[in-house]
Structures are given as C-alpha cells and as structure tokens.
Coordinates of C-alpha atoms in Angstrom, one line a residue:
X4 CA 14.0 4.5 -21.1
X5 CA 16.9 3.7 -18.7
X6 CA 18.4 0.2 -18.7
X7 CA 17.4 -0.1 -15.0
X8 CA 13.8 0.8 -15.6
X9 CA 13.7 -1.6 -18.6
X10 CA 15.0 -4.4 -16.4
X11 CA 12.4 -3.7 -13.7
X12 CA 9.6 -3.7 -16.3
X13 CA 10.8 -6.9 -17.8
X14 CA 10.7 -8.5 -14.3
X15 CA 7.0 -7.5 -14.0
X16 CA 6.3 -8.9 -17.5
X17 CA 7.8 -12.2 -16.5
X18 CA 5.6 -12.3 -13.4
X19 CA 2.5 -11.6 -15.5
X20 CA 3.4 -14.3 -18.1
X21 CA 4.0 -16.9 -15.4
X22 CA 0.8 -16.1 -13.6
X23 CA -1.3 -16.2 -16.8
X24 CA 0.1 -19.6 -17.7
X25 CA -0.2 -21.2 -14.3
X26 CA -3.4 -19.6 -13.2
X27 CA -5.6 -19.6 -16.3
X28 CA -8.2 -22.0 -15.0
X29 CA -8.3 -20.1 -11.7
X30 CA -8.7 -16.7 -13.4
X31 CA -11.5 -18.1 -15.6
X32 CA -13.5 -19.4 -12.6
X33 CA -12.8 -16.2 -10.7
X34 CA -14.2 -14.1 -13.5
X35 CA -17.4 -16.1 -13.5
X36 CA -18.1 -15.5 -9.8
X37 CA -20.9 -13.3 -8.7
X38 CA -20.0 -9.6 -8.6
X39 CA -21.5 -9.2 -5.2
X40 CA -20.8 -11.1 -2.0
X41 CA -22.0 -10.9 1.5
X42 CA -20.0 -9.0 4.1
X43 CA -17.7 -11.1 6.2
X44 CA -19.4 -13.0 9.0
X45 CA -17.6 -12.3 12.2
X46 CA -18.4 -15.8 13.3
X47 CA -16.2 -17.1 10.5
X48 CA -12.7 -16.2 9.2
X49 CA -12.9 -12.5 8.5
X50 CA -9.5 -12.4 6.8
X51 CA -10.2 -15.3 4.5
X52 CA -13.5 -13.8 3.4
X53 CA -12.3 -10.3 2.7
X54 CA -9.3 -11.6 0.8
X55 CA -11.6 -13.7 -1.4
X56 CA -13.4 -10.5 -2.6
X57 CA -12.4 -9.2 -6.0
X58 CA -11.2 -5.6 -6.0
X59 CA -14.5 -4.4 -7.6
X60 CA -16.5 -6.2 -4.9
X61 CA -14.4 -4.7 -2.1
X62 CA -14.8 -1.2 -3.6
X63 CA -18.6 -1.6 -3.9
X64 CA -19.0 -2.9 -0.3
X65 CA -16.4 -1.0 1.7
X66 CA -15.8 2.4 0.0
X67 CA -17.9 5.5 -0.4
X68 CA -17.8 7.3 -3.8
X69 CA -16.6 10.6 -2.4
X70 CA -13.7 8.9 -0.6
X71 CA -12.1 8.1 -4.0
X72 CA -11.9 11.7 -5.0
X73 CA -9.6 14.3 -3.6
X74 CA -9.0 18.0 -4.2
X75 CA -5.7 19.3 -2.9
X76 CA -5.8 21.7 0.0
X77 CA -5.1 25.3 -0.7
X78 CA -1.5 26.4 -0.2
X79 CA -0.3 30.0 -0.7
X80 CA 2.4 30.3 -3.3
X81 CA 3.2 32.6 -6.2
X82 CA 4.7 29.7 -8.2
X83 CA 1.8 27.7 -9.6
X84 CA 4.2 25.0 -10.8
X85 CA 5.2 24.4 -7.2
X86 CA 1.7 24.8 -6.0
X87 CA -0.8 22.4 -7.5
X88 CA -3.5 23.3 -4.9
X89 CA -7.0 22.8 -6.2
X90 CA -5.9 20.0 -8.4
X91 CA -8.5 17.2 -8.6
X92 CA -7.4 13.6 -8.1
X93 CA -9.1 10.3 -8.2
X94 CA -8.3 6.9 -6.5
X95 CA -8.8 3.5 -7.9
X96 CA -8.7 0.1 -6.1
X97 CA -6.7 -2.7 -7.6
X98 CA -5.2 -6.1 -7.0
X99 CA -1.8 -6.8 -8.4
X100 CA -3.5 -8.8 -11.2
X101 CA -5.3 -5.7 -12.3
X102 CA -2.2 -3.6 -12.8
X103 CA -0.1 -4.0 -16.0
X104 CA 3.7 -4.1 -15.9
X105 CA 4.0 -0.4 -16.8
X106 CA 1.8 0.6 -13.8
X107 CA 3.6 -1.7 -11.4
X108 CA 6.9 -0.3 -12.6
X109 CA 5.7 3.2 -11.8
X110 CA 4.8 2.0 -8.3
X111 CA 8.1 0.3 -7.9
X112 CA 9.9 3.4 -9.0
X113 CA 8.1 5.5 -6.4
X114 CA 9.2 3.1 -3.7
X115 CA 12.8 3.2 -4.9
X116 CA 12.8 6.9 -5.2
X117 CA 11.4 7.6 -1.7
X118 CA 12.7 4.7 0.3
X119 CA 15.8 3.0 -1.2
X120 CA 18.2 5.1 0.9
X121 CA 16.5 4.0 4.1
X122 CA 16.5 0.3 3.0
X123 CA 20.2 0.4 2.1
X124 CA 21.1 2.0 5.4
X125 CA 19.2 -0.7 7.3
X126 CA 19.8 -4.4 8.1
X127 CA 17.3 -5.3 5.5
X128 CA 19.2 -3.9 2.5
X129 CA 17.7 -3.0 -0.8
X130 CA 16.8 -6.1 -2.9
X131 CA 14.7 -5.3 -6.0
X132 CA 13.6 -8.9 -6.7
X133 CA 12.4 -9.3 -3.1
X134 CA 10.5 -6.0 -3.2
X135 CA 8.8 -7.1 -6.5
X136 CA 7.7 -10.4 -5.0
X137 CA 6.3 -8.6 -2.0
X138 CA 4.4 -6.1 -4.2
X139 CA 3.0 -9.0 -6.2
X140 CA 1.5 -10.8 -3.2
X141 CA -1.9 -12.2 -4.1
X142 CA -3.8 -10.6 -1.2
X143 CA -2.2 -7.2 -1.6
X144 CA -4.5 -4.3 -2.6
X145 CA -3.6 -1.0 -4.1
X146 CA -5.1 2.4 -4.0
X147 CA -3.7 4.2 -7.1
X148 CA -3.8 8.0 -7.3
X149 CA -4.1 9.8 -10.6
X150 CA -5.0 13.2 -11.8
X151 CA -8.5 13.9 -13.2
X152 CA -6.7 15.6 -16.1
X153 CA -7.2 13.0 -18.9
X154 CA -3.9 14.0 -20.5
X155 CA -1.9 13.2 -17.4
X156 CA -1.5 9.5 -17.2
X157 CA 1.2 9.4 -14.5
X158 CA 0.6 7.6 -11.3
X159 CA 0.8 10.3 -8.6
X160 CA 1.1 7.9 -5.6
X161 CA -0.3 4.8 -4.1
X162 CA -1.2 3.0 -0.8
X163 CA -0.8 -0.7 -0.7
X164 CA -2.2 -2.8 2.1
X165 CA -3.2 -6.3 3.1
X166 CA -5.7 -7.9 5.5
X167 CA -3.8 -10.4 7.5
X168 CA -3.0 -11.6 11.0
X169 CA -0.6 -10.2 13.5
X170 CA 1.8 -13.0 14.7
X171 CA 0.7 -14.7 18.0
X172 CA -1.9 -14.6 19.2
X173 CA -3.6 -14.4 15.8
X174 CA -5.2 -11.0 15.6
X175 CA -6.9 -9.8 12.4
X176 CA -5.4 -6.5 11.2
X177 CA -5.0 -4.3 8.1
X178 CA -1.3 -4.0 7.4
X179 CA -0.1 -0.9 5.4
X180 CA 2.8 -2.0 3.3
X181 CA 3.6 1.2 1.3
X182 CA 2.4 4.8 1.1
X183 CA 4.2 6.9 -1.5
X184 CA 3.5 10.2 -3.3
X185 CA 5.4 12.1 -6.0
X186 CA 7.2 15.1 -4.5
X187 CA 4.8 17.7 -6.0
X188 CA 1.9 16.3 -4.1
X189 CA 3.4 16.1 -0.6
X190 CA 2.2 18.4 2.2
X191 CA -1.3 18.8 0.7
X192 CA -3.1 16.4 3.1
X193 CA -3.1 13.5 0.7
X194 CA -1.1 11.2 2.9
X195 CA -3.5 11.8 5.7
X196 CA -6.4 11.0 3.4
X197 CA -4.9 7.7 2.5
X198 CA -4.3 6.7 6.1
X199 CA -7.9 7.7 6.9
X200 CA -9.1 5.4 4.2
X201 CA -7.0 2.6 5.6
X202 CA -8.6 3.2 9.0
X203 CA -12.1 3.3 7.5
X204 CA -11.5 0.0 5.6
X205 CA -10.2 -1.7 8.8
X206 CA -13.2 -0.4 10.8
X207 CA -15.8 -1.5 8.2
X208 CA -14.3 -5.0 7.8
X209 CA -14.0 -5.5 11.6
X210 CA -10.3 -6.1 12.1
X211 CA -8.7 -5.0 15.4
X212 CA -5.7 -2.9 14.4
X213 CA -4.1 -1.0 11.6
X214 CA -0.3 -1.8 11.5
X215 CA 2.7 -0.6 9.5
X216 CA 6.5 -0.8 9.6
X217 CA 8.6 2.4 9.6
X218 CA 12.4 2.9 9.5
X219 CA 13.7 4.7 12.5
X220 CA 15.8 6.8 10.2
X221 CA 12.7 8.2 8.6
X222 CA 12.0 10.9 11.2
X223 CA 9.5 12.7 9.0
X224 CA 7.3 9.5 8.6
X225 CA 7.6 8.7 12.3
X226 CA 6.3 12.2 13.2
X227 CA 3.5 11.8 10.6
X228 CA 2.3 8.6 12.1
X229 CA 2.7 9.6 15.8
X230 CA 0.5 12.7 15.1
X231 CA -2.2 10.4 13.9
X232 CA -2.2 8.2 17.0
X233 CA 0.1 5.4 15.9
X234 CA 2.2 3.9 18.7
X235 CA 4.9 1.3 19.0
X236 CA 3.3 -2.2 18.8
X237 CA 4.0 -5.0 21.1
X238 CA 5.4 -7.0 18.2
X239 CA 8.0 -4.3 17.4
X240 CA 11.6 -5.5 17.7
X241 CA 13.8 -4.5 20.6
X242 CA 17.5 -3.9 20.8
X243 CA 19.5 -7.2 21.1
X244 CA 22.5 -7.7 23.4
X245 CA 25.3 -9.7 21.9
X246 CA 28.9 -10.5 23.0
X247 CA 30.1 -7.6 21.0
X248 CA 27.6 -5.1 22.4
X249 CA 24.1 -4.0 21.6
X250 CA 22.5 -4.4 18.1
X251 CA 19.9 -1.6 17.8
X252 CA 16.7 -2.2 16.0
X253 CA 16.6 0.0 12.9
X254 CA 12.8 -0.2 12.3
X255 CA 9.7 0.0 14.3
X256 CA 6.3 -1.6 14.0
X257 CA 3.5 0.9 14.7
X258 CA -0.2 0.2 15.2
X259 CA -3.5 1.9 16.1
X260 CA -6.5 0.1 17.5
X261 CA -9.6 0.3 15.3
X262 CA -11.6 1.2 18.4
X263 CA -9.6 4.5 18.5
X264 CA -10.3 5.4 14.9
X265 CA -12.9 8.1 14.5
X266 CA -15.3 8.2 11.6

C-alpha cells in the first residue's frame, strides 16, 4: 500500500472513531427506529423528511429492484480484457456511516484519479481534507457499483448525491456531487444509468430539479450532461470584471427540471 493511500485511509479511520464516540447515543436511538416510514408529505419539509430516512428505508420506498442491477451493453471488440460487455453489476445504497474506511478510500481514490487534474487547474485547488469532509457529509448518499462476481471485491464506481435546497429562493433539489467509474467500465451506458436513477429519485421524492457542478475544462462531461438535457442554471457563476481584467468562471452549475425527466 502506498504511503499516500495509507494516509487517506487513516483520515477515514479518524472520522469513524470520532463519529462513533460522539454519536453513540444518536446511533443507538437511530437503530431502534422503525424500518418503514411514510413518504414525505408535500405540505411539510420534503428535504428534512427524506434526509431523516435510513438508507434501507430510502431504498425500500424509492427504488425498484431491477434498477439496482445492470448488465453492460454489448460492444464489439476482439480483446475481451478491454471489452467487459455482458458483465453483470449490482448497485447498493449507503450513507457515509455505512461505508467502512477501506470503501471510502476506494471512492476517494476514484475521485482523485478522475478529477484531481481538473481541481488543481481551477480556482478551487485540490484539498484532500476538504474533499474528505464533503464526502462525509451526514446527508450524503452513495450508490456503490460492484461486480456480481463474488471474487471481485473492487468498487467499480459510485454516484453520490444529496437532497438539499438551491440557494435563494429555497427550492428543493437533488444535487449530484460525484459520479465516477473505473476506466474499464466507461462508454457502456453505466453513467447514463446512474443519472437516470438520480432523476428517478428526484421525481419520486417530489423535488423540483436535479443539479450538479462541472468544471468547464471537462469537455467530455459537459457533452455528456448536455446530451441529457442539463443546461446552465441561474445560480451558475458568471465572469467577473476587475481592475485588472476579467476573471472567467472555471466551473458551471447545470440543472434539469424534474418535470422534464421522462420515466
């Protein structure tokens, strides 16, 4: 194991130890709650209600069994190692509390592998501790992708999202934070499947939009989202004029109205 990976895993372990010590009473009462809750009442706070659901409750109420299984689309290639078409995958829903440090490290490594260059080239910069805190947000949910091959334990990708509010005025939304796949599973329709699931969750819950942030330098991702009807949101930053010239925005906020999402 590399020293870098060991440091990241140790950070996750520290988070888990801290949470277990501080939140023991909360976790105990949480485990004793009913395993079934009513769907959010639109006359009340939708976001508060859905975020109060345990991951198992959310899965039981808002997912269909077949949605959590995926078989890669066929792709013609003579090299079967470069062509995993027909491979069966399954998806599991988690909160950060349900993932152990090794699993969270795998997710972090995927983010770093696929996005670190874009972060470093942007005004945000790449800050591991900040990213770990974000990934550990209490209301974050994860769809974890694994192979149905029991001997293959590697996480193949994940989608993380949160039900929250868009700035002002307060509009309930599903915000996609991360969507990452290992290289061997790209271009088989899996990313599209994950975004469809996000749209389905948003529609079933009753929020108004699905939103996400994308670096302008990531042309492939921008094309992927635009093909699926995501457009620049009103909250997206604009270029800023300063004394020394124009400071161009290096990321864009995209959104799609739930009313435009087809079943």
